[in-house]
Short mmCIF file of C-alpha atoms in Angstrom, two decimals:
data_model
loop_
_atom_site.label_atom_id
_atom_site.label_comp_id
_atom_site.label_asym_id
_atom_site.label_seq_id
_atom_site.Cartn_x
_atom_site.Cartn_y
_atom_site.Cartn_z
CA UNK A 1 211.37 164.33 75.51
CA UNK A 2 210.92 161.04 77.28
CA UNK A 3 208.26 162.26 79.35
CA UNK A 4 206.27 163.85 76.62
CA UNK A 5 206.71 160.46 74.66
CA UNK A 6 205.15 158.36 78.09
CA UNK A 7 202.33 161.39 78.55
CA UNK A 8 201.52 160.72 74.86
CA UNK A 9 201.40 156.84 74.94
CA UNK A 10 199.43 156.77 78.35
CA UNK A 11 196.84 159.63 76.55
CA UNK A 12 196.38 156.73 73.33
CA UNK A 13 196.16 153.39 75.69
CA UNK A 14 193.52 155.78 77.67
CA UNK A 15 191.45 156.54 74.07
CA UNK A 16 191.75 153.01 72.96
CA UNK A 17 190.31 151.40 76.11
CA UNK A 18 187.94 154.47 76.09
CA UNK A 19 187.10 153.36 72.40
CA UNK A 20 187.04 149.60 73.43
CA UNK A 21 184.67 150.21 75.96
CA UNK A 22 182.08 152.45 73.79
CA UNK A 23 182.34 149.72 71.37
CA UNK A 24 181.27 147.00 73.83
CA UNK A 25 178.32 149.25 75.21
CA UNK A 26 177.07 149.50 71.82
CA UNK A 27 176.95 145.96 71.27
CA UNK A 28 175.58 145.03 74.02
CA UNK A 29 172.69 147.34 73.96
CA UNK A 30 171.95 145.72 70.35
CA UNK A 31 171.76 142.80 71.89
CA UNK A 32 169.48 143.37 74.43
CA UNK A 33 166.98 144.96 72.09
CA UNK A 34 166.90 142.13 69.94
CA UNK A 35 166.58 139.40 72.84
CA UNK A 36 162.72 138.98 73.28
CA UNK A 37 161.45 140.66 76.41
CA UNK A 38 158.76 138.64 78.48
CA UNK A 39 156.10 140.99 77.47
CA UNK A 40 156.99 139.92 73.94
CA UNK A 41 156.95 136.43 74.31
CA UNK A 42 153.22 136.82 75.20
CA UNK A 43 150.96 137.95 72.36
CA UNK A 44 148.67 141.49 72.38
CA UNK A 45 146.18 140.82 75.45
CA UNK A 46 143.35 141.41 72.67
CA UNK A 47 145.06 139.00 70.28
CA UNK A 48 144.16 136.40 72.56
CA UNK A 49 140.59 136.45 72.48
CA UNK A 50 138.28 134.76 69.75
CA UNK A 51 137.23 137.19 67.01
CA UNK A 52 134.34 139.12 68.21
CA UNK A 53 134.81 138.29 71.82
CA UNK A 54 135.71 141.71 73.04
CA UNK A 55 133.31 143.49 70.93
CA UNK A 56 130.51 141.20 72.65
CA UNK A 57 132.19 141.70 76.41
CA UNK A 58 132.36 145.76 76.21
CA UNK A 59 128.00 145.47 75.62
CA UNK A 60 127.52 142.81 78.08
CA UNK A 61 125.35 144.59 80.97
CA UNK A 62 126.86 141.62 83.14
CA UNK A 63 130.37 142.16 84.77
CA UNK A 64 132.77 140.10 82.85
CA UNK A 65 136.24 138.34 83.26
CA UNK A 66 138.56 136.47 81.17
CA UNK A 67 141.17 134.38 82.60
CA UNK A 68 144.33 132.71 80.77
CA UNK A 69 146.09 129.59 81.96
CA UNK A 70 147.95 130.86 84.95
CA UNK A 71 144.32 132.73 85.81
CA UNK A 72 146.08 136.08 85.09
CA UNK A 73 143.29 138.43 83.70
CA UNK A 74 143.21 138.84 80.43
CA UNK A 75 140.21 141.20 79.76
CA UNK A 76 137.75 142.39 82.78
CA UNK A 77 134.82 145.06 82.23
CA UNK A 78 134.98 148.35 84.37
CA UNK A 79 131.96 146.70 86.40
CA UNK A 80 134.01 143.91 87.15
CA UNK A 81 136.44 146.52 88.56
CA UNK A 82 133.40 148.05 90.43
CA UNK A 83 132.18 145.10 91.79
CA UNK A 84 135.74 144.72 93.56
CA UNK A 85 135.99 141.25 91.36
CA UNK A 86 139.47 141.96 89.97
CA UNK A 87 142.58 143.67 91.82
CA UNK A 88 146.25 143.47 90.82
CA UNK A 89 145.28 141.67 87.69
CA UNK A 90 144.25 138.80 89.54
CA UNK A 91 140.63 137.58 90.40
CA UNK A 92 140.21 138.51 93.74
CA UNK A 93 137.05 136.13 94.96
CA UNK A 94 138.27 132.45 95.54
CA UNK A 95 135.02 130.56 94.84
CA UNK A 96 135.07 131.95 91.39
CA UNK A 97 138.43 131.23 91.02
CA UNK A 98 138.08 128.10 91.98
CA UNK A 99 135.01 127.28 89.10
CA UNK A 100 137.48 128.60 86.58
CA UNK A 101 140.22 126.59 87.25
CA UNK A 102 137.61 123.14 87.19
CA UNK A 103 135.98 124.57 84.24
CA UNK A 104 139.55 124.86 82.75
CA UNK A 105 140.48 121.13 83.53
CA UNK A 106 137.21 119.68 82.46
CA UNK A 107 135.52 122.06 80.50
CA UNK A 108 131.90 121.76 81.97
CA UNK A 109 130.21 125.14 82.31
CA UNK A 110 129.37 126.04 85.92
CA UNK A 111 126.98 128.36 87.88
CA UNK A 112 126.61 129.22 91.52
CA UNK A 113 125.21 132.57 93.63
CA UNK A 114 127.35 134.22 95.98
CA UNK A 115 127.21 136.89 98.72
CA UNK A 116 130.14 138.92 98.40
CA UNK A 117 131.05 141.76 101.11
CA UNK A 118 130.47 144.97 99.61
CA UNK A 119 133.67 147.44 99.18
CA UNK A 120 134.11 150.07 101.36
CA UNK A 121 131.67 149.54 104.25
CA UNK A 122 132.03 148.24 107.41
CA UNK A 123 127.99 147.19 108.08
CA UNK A 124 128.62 143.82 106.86
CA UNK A 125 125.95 144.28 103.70
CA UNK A 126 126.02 141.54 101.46
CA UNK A 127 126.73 141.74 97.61
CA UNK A 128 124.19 139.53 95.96
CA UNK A 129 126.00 137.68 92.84
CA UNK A 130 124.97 134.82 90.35
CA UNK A 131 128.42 133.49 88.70
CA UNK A 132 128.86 131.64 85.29
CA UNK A 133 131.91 130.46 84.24
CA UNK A 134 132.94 128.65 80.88
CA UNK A 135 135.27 127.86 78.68
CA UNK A 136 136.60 130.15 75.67
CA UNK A 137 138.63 128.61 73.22
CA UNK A 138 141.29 126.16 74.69
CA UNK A 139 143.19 128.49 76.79
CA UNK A 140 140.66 131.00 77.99
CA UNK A 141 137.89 131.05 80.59
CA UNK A 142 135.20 133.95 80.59
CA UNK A 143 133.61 134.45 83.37
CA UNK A 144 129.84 136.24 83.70
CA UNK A 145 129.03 137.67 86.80
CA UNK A 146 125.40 139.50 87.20
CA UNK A 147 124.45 141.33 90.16
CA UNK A 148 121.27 140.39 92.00
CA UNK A 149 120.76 142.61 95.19
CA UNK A 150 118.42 144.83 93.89
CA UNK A 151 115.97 141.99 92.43
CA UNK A 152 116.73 139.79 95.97
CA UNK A 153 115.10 143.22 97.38
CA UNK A 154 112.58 143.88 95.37
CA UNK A 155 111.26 140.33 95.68
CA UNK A 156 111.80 140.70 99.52
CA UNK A 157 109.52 144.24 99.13
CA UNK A 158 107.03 141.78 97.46
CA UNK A 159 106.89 139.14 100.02
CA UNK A 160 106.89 141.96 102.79
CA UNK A 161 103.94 143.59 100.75
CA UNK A 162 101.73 140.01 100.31
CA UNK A 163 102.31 138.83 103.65
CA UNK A 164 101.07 142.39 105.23
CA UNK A 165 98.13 142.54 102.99
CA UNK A 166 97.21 139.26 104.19
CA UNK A 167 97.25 140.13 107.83
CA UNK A 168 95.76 143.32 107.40
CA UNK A 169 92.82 141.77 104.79
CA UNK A 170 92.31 138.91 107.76
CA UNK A 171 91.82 141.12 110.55
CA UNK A 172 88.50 142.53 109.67
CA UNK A 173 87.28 140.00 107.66
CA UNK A 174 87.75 137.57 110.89
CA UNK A 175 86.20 140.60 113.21
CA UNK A 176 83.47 140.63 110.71
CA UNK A 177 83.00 136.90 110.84
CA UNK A 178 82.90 136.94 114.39
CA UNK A 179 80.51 139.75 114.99
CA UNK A 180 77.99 138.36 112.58
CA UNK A 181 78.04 135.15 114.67
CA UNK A 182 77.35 137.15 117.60
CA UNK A 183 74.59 139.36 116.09
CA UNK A 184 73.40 135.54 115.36
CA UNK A 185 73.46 134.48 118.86
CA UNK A 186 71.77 137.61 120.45
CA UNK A 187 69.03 138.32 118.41
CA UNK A 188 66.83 138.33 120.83
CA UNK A 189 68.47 140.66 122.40
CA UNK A 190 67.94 144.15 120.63
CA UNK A 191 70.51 146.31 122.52
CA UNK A 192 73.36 143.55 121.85
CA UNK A 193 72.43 143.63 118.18
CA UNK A 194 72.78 147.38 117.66
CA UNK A 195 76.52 147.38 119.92
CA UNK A 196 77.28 144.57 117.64
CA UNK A 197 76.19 145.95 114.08
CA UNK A 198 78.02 149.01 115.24
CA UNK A 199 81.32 147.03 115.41
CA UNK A 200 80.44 145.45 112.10
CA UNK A 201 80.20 148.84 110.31
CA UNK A 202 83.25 150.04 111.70
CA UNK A 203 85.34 146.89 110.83
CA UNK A 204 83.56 147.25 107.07
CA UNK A 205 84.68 150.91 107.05
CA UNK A 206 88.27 149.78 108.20
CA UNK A 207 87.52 146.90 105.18
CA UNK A 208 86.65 149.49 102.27
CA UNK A 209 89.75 152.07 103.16
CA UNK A 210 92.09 149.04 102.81
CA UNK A 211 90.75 148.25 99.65
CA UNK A 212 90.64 151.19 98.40
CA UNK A 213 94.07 152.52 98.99
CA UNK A 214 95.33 149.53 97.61
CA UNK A 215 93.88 150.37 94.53
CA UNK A 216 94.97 153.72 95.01
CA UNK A 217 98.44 152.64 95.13
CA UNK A 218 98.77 150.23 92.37
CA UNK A 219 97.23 153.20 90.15
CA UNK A 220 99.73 155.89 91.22
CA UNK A 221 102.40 152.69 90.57
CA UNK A 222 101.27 152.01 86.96
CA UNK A 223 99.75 155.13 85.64
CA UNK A 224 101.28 157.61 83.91
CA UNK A 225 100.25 160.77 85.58
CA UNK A 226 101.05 163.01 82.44
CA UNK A 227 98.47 160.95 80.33
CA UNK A 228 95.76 163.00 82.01
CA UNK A 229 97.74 166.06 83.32
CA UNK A 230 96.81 169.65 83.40
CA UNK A 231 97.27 172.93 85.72
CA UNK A 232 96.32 172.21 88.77
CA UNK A 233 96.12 175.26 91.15
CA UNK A 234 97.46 174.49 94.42
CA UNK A 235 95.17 176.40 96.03
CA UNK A 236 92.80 174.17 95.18
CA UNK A 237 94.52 171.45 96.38
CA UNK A 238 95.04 172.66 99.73
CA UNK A 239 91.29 173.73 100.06
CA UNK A 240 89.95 170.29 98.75
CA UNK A 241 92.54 168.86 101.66
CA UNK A 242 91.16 170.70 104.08
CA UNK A 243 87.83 169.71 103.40
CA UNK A 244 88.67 166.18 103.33
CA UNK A 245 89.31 166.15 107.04
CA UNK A 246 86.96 168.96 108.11
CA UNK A 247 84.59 166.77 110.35
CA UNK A 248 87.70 164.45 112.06
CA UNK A 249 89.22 167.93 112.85
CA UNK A 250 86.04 169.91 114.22
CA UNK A 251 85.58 166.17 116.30
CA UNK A 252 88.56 166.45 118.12
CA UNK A 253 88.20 170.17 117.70
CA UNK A 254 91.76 170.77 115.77
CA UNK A 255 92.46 174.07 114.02
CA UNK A 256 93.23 174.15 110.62
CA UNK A 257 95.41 177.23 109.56
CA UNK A 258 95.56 177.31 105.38
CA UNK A 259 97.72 179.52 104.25
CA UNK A 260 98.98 180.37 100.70
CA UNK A 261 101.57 182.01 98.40
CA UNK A 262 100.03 185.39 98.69
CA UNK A 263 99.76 185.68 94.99
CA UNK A 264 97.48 183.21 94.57
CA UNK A 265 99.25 181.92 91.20
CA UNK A 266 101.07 178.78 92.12
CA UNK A 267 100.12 175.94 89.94
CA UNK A 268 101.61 172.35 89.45
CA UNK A 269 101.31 170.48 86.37
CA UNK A 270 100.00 166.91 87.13
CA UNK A 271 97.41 164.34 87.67
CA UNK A 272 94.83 166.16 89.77
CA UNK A 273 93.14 163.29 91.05
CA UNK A 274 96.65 161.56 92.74
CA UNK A 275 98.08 165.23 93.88
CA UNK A 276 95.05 165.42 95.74
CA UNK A 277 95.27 162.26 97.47
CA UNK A 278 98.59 162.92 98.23
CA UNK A 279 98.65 166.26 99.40
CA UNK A 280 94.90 164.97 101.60
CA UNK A 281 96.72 161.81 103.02
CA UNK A 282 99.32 164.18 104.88
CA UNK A 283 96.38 166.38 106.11
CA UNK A 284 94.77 163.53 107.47
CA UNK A 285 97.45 161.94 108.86
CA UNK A 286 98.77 165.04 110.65
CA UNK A 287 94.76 165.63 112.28
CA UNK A 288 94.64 161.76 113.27
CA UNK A 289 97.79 162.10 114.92
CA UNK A 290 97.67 165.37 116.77
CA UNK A 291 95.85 165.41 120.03
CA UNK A 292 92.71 167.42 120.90
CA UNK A 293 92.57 171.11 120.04
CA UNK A 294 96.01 171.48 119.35
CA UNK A 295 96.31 173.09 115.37
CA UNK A 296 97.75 171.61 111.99
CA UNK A 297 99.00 174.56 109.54
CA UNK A 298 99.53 173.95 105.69
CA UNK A 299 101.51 176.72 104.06
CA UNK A 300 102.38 176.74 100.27
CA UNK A 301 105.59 179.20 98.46
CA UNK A 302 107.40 178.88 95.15
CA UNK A 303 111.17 178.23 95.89
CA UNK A 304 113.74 178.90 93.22
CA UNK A 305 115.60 175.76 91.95
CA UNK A 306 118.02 174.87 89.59
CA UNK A 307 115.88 174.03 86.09
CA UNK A 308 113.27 175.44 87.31
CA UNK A 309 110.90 177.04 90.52
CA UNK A 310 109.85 174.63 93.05
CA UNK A 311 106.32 174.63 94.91
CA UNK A 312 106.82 173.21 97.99
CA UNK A 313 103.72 172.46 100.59
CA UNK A 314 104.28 171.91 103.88
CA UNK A 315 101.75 170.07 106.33
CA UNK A 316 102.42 170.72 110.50
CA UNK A 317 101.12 168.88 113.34
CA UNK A 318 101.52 169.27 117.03
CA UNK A 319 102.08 165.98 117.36
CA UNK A 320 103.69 163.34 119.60
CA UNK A 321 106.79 163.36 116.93
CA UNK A 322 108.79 160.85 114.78
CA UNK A 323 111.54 158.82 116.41
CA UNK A 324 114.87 158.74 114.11
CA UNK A 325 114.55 155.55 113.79
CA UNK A 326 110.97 155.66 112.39
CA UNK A 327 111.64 158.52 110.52
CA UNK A 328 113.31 156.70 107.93
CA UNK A 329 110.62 154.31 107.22
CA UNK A 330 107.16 155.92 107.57
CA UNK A 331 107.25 155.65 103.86
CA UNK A 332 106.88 152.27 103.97
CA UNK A 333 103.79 150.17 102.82
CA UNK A 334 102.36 149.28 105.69
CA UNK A 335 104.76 150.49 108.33
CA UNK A 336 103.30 152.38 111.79
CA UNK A 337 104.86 154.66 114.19
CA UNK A 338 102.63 153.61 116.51
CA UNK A 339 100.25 150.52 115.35
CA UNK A 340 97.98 151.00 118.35
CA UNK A 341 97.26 154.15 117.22
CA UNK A 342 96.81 153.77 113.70
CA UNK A 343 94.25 150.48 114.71
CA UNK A 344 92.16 152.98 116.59
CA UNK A 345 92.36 155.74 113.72
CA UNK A 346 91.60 153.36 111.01
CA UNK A 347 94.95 153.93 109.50
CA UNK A 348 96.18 151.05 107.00
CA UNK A 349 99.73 152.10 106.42
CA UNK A 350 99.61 153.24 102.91
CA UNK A 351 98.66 156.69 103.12
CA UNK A 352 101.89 157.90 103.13
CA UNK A 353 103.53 155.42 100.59
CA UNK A 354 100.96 157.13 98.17
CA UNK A 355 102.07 160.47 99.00
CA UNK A 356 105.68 159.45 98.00
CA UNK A 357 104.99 157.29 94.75
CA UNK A 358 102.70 160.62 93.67
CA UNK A 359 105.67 162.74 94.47
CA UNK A 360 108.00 160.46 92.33
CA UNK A 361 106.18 159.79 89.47
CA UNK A 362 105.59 164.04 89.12
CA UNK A 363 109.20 164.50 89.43
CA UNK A 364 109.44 166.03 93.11
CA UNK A 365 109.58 164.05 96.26
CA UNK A 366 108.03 164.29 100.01
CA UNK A 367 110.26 164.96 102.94
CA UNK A 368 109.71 164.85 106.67
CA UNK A 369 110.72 166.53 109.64
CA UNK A 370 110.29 165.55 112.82
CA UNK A 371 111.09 166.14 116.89
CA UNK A 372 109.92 163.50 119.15
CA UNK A 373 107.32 166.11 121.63
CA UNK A 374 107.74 168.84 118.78
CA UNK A 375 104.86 167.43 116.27
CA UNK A 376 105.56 167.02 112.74
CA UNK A 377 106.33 168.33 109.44
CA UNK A 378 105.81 166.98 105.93
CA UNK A 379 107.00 168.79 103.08
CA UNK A 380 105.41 167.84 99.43
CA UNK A 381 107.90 169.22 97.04
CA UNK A 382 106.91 169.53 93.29
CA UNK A 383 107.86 171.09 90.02
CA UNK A 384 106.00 174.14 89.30
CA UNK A 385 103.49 174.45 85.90
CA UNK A 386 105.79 175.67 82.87
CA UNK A 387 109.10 174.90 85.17
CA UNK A 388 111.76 172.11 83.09
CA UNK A 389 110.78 168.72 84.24
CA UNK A 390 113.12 166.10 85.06
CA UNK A 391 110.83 163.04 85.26
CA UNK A 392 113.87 160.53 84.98
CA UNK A 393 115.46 162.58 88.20
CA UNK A 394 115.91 159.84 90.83
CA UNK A 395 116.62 162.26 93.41
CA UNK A 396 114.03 165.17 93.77
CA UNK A 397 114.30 168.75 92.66
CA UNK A 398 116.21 169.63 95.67
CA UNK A 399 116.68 169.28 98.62
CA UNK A 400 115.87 171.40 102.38
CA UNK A 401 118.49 174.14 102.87
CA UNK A 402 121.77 171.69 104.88
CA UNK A 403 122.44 174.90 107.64
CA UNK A 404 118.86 173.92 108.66
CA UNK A 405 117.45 170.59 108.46
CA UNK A 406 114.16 171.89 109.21
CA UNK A 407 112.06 173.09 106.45
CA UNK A 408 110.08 176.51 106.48
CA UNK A 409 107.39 176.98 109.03
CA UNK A 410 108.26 173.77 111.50
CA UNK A 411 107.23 175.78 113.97
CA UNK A 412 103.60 174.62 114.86
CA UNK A 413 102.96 178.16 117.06
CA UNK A 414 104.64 180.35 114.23
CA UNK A 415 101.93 182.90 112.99
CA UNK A 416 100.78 181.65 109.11
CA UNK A 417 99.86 184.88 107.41
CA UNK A 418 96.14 185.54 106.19
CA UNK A 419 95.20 181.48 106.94
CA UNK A 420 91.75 179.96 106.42
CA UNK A 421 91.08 178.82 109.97
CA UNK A 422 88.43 176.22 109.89
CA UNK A 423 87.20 174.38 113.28
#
């Protein structure tokens, strides 16, 4: 009996401290849910801002950042997360953290432009930045941060572009001046008058080109090339390109292979005027740049696309080639492969910035191949009539088949079916 009496007590003591303890975890717990947490001590991140603020913020196209007291963020736009401006809650670029702490202590609103290393690459580009930073409220500072590398290079395009049509308008203006003065001093001399007045024409020609493919471009850059579109056939095209350089191509007696779909029904829907210049710019450039009775082919096919066929026309040289390195900017205003060359062709520069602006603005694009000994091959790549136009598509309706970065009929000895061959 005793020990069932002490196996009895020990089994109540063990409930009652069991009991105790259960009691004590529950009032603890209690306890800790009242007792304000540190997240609760601080008010709603949004309750913070100024009525309206964050309304105003989430439509702002400028990256924005609002900083408390301790210069935690309190609010930041996704393109302040973009721009790498904000990580870990805190603002991550010291000189703007440093304007937001003065503009805290005096309240004086403060701007600067920065050049911030862009995120993710290792070519040391700059991130072009103008920061504004003032006060919101008492305990806030907002922070505006606008991103200005695209307009710091499109004003660098427009320096590039004044200063080259400078030198290239000054060239044969001067030549002109100076030939004048010498048909001036010899003209008493017949024979120096004629070599002279030769010079002149040829610097006038060089003159009126210039002038005129400057005009050229600033129309394909304004105009809308839909205000005046219809079907264009690109047979047509190809046969009025041909016939554009006919008597440069018989001179250094080049072959010219046209060759078409077949069908004979590929049409483009556009600005007839500007495809032709385009499609006659790459004609010409391939004959000025091939040597002497070599051949230039120009084939034409419909190529199936997403949102519609594709007409793509390809121009081929047998050329001296393209460097890489020049490759990726023979679209340039003004920018030569060779400048010797293009001096003694009459080229300005432009012809092929043309082609690519004419491409763009009729929602296709103009791509090059190239081996350096291997000639040439431009590829004009363009909607076809009645196909869905994309004319906001930055990017081109497609692109050249990635197994083979050369495009169809590279090869400037292939055989072009049924071609035109003009001498």
């Amino acid at each position: 009996m005793d020990v069932n009496a002490a196996v009895a007590a020990a089994a109540a003591i063990a409930g009652l401290c069991t009991g105790v303890i259960a009691m004590l975890a529950f009032r603890w717990s209690e306890r800790e849910q009242a007792r304000p947490t540190r997240s609760s001590l601080r008010p709603d991140i949004n309750a913070l801002l100024p009525p309206g603020v964050d309304t105003v913020l989430s439509v702002l196209r400028s990256s924005a950042v609002v900083l408390d007291e301790s210069d935690s963020v309190v609010k930041a736009s996704s393109a302040a997360y973009a721009l790498g401006l904000v990580r870990g809650g805190k603002l991550a670029v010291e000189p703007m953290l440093h304007m937001a702490r003065e503009t805290r202590r005096d309240g004086e609103i403060r701007q600067v432009e920065l050049d911030l290393p862009r995120r993710g690459t290792g070519r040391g580009e700059a991130l072009a930045v103008s920061a504004r930073v003032a006060p919101l409220g008492s305990r806030l500072v907002l922070l505006l941060v606008e991103d200005l590398t695209e307009a710091r290079r499109i004003e660098a395009v427009r320096r590039d572009f004044v200063a080259n049509v400078s030198h290239e308008l000054k060239t044969p203006t001067g030549a002109l001046s100076l030939l004048s003065e010498a048909v001036m001093d010899a003209s008493d001399d017949p024979e120096a008058v004629t070599r002279f007045a030769g010079r002149m024409q040829i610097e006038a020609t060089r003159l009126t080109n210039l002038v005129q493919e400057l005009i050229d471009l600033s129309r394909v850059q304004n105009d809308d090339p839909l205000d005046d579109a219809e079907y264009v056939p690109v047979d047509e095209l190809v046969a009025e390109a041909v016939d554009r350089s006919r008597q440069p191509a018989s001179t250094k007696e080049i072959t010219i292979a046209a060759a078409g779909s077949g069908d004979g029904g590929l049409r483009i829907w556009g600005h007839r005027g500007q495809l032709a210049a385009a499609l006659g710019n790459l004609v010409e450039n391939a004959v000025n740049y091939s040597p002497a009775r070599t051949r230039v082919g120009i084939s034409a096919r419909r190529v199936p696309a997403s949102g519609g066929d594709i007409i793509e026309i390809a121009v081929t040289d047998q050329g001296i080639g393209i460097s890489e390195k020049d490759r990726e900017r023979v679209f340039e205003r003004f920018y030569r492969v060779d400048p010797a060359r293009s001096r003694a062709t009459g080229g300005t520069g432009l012809g092929l910035a043309i082609v690519k602006h004419v491409a763009a603005s009729h929602g296709g694009e103009v791509t090059v191949w190239s081996s350096e000994g291997q000639g040439s091959t431009f590829t004009l790549r363009l909607p076809e009539a009645g196909a869905r136009r994309d004319r906001s598509s930055t990017t081109g309706p497609g692109r050249v088949d990635e197994d083979d970065d050369r495009p169809y009929d590279t090869d400037p000895n292939a055989e072009i079916p049924a071609p035109e061959v003009l001498p």
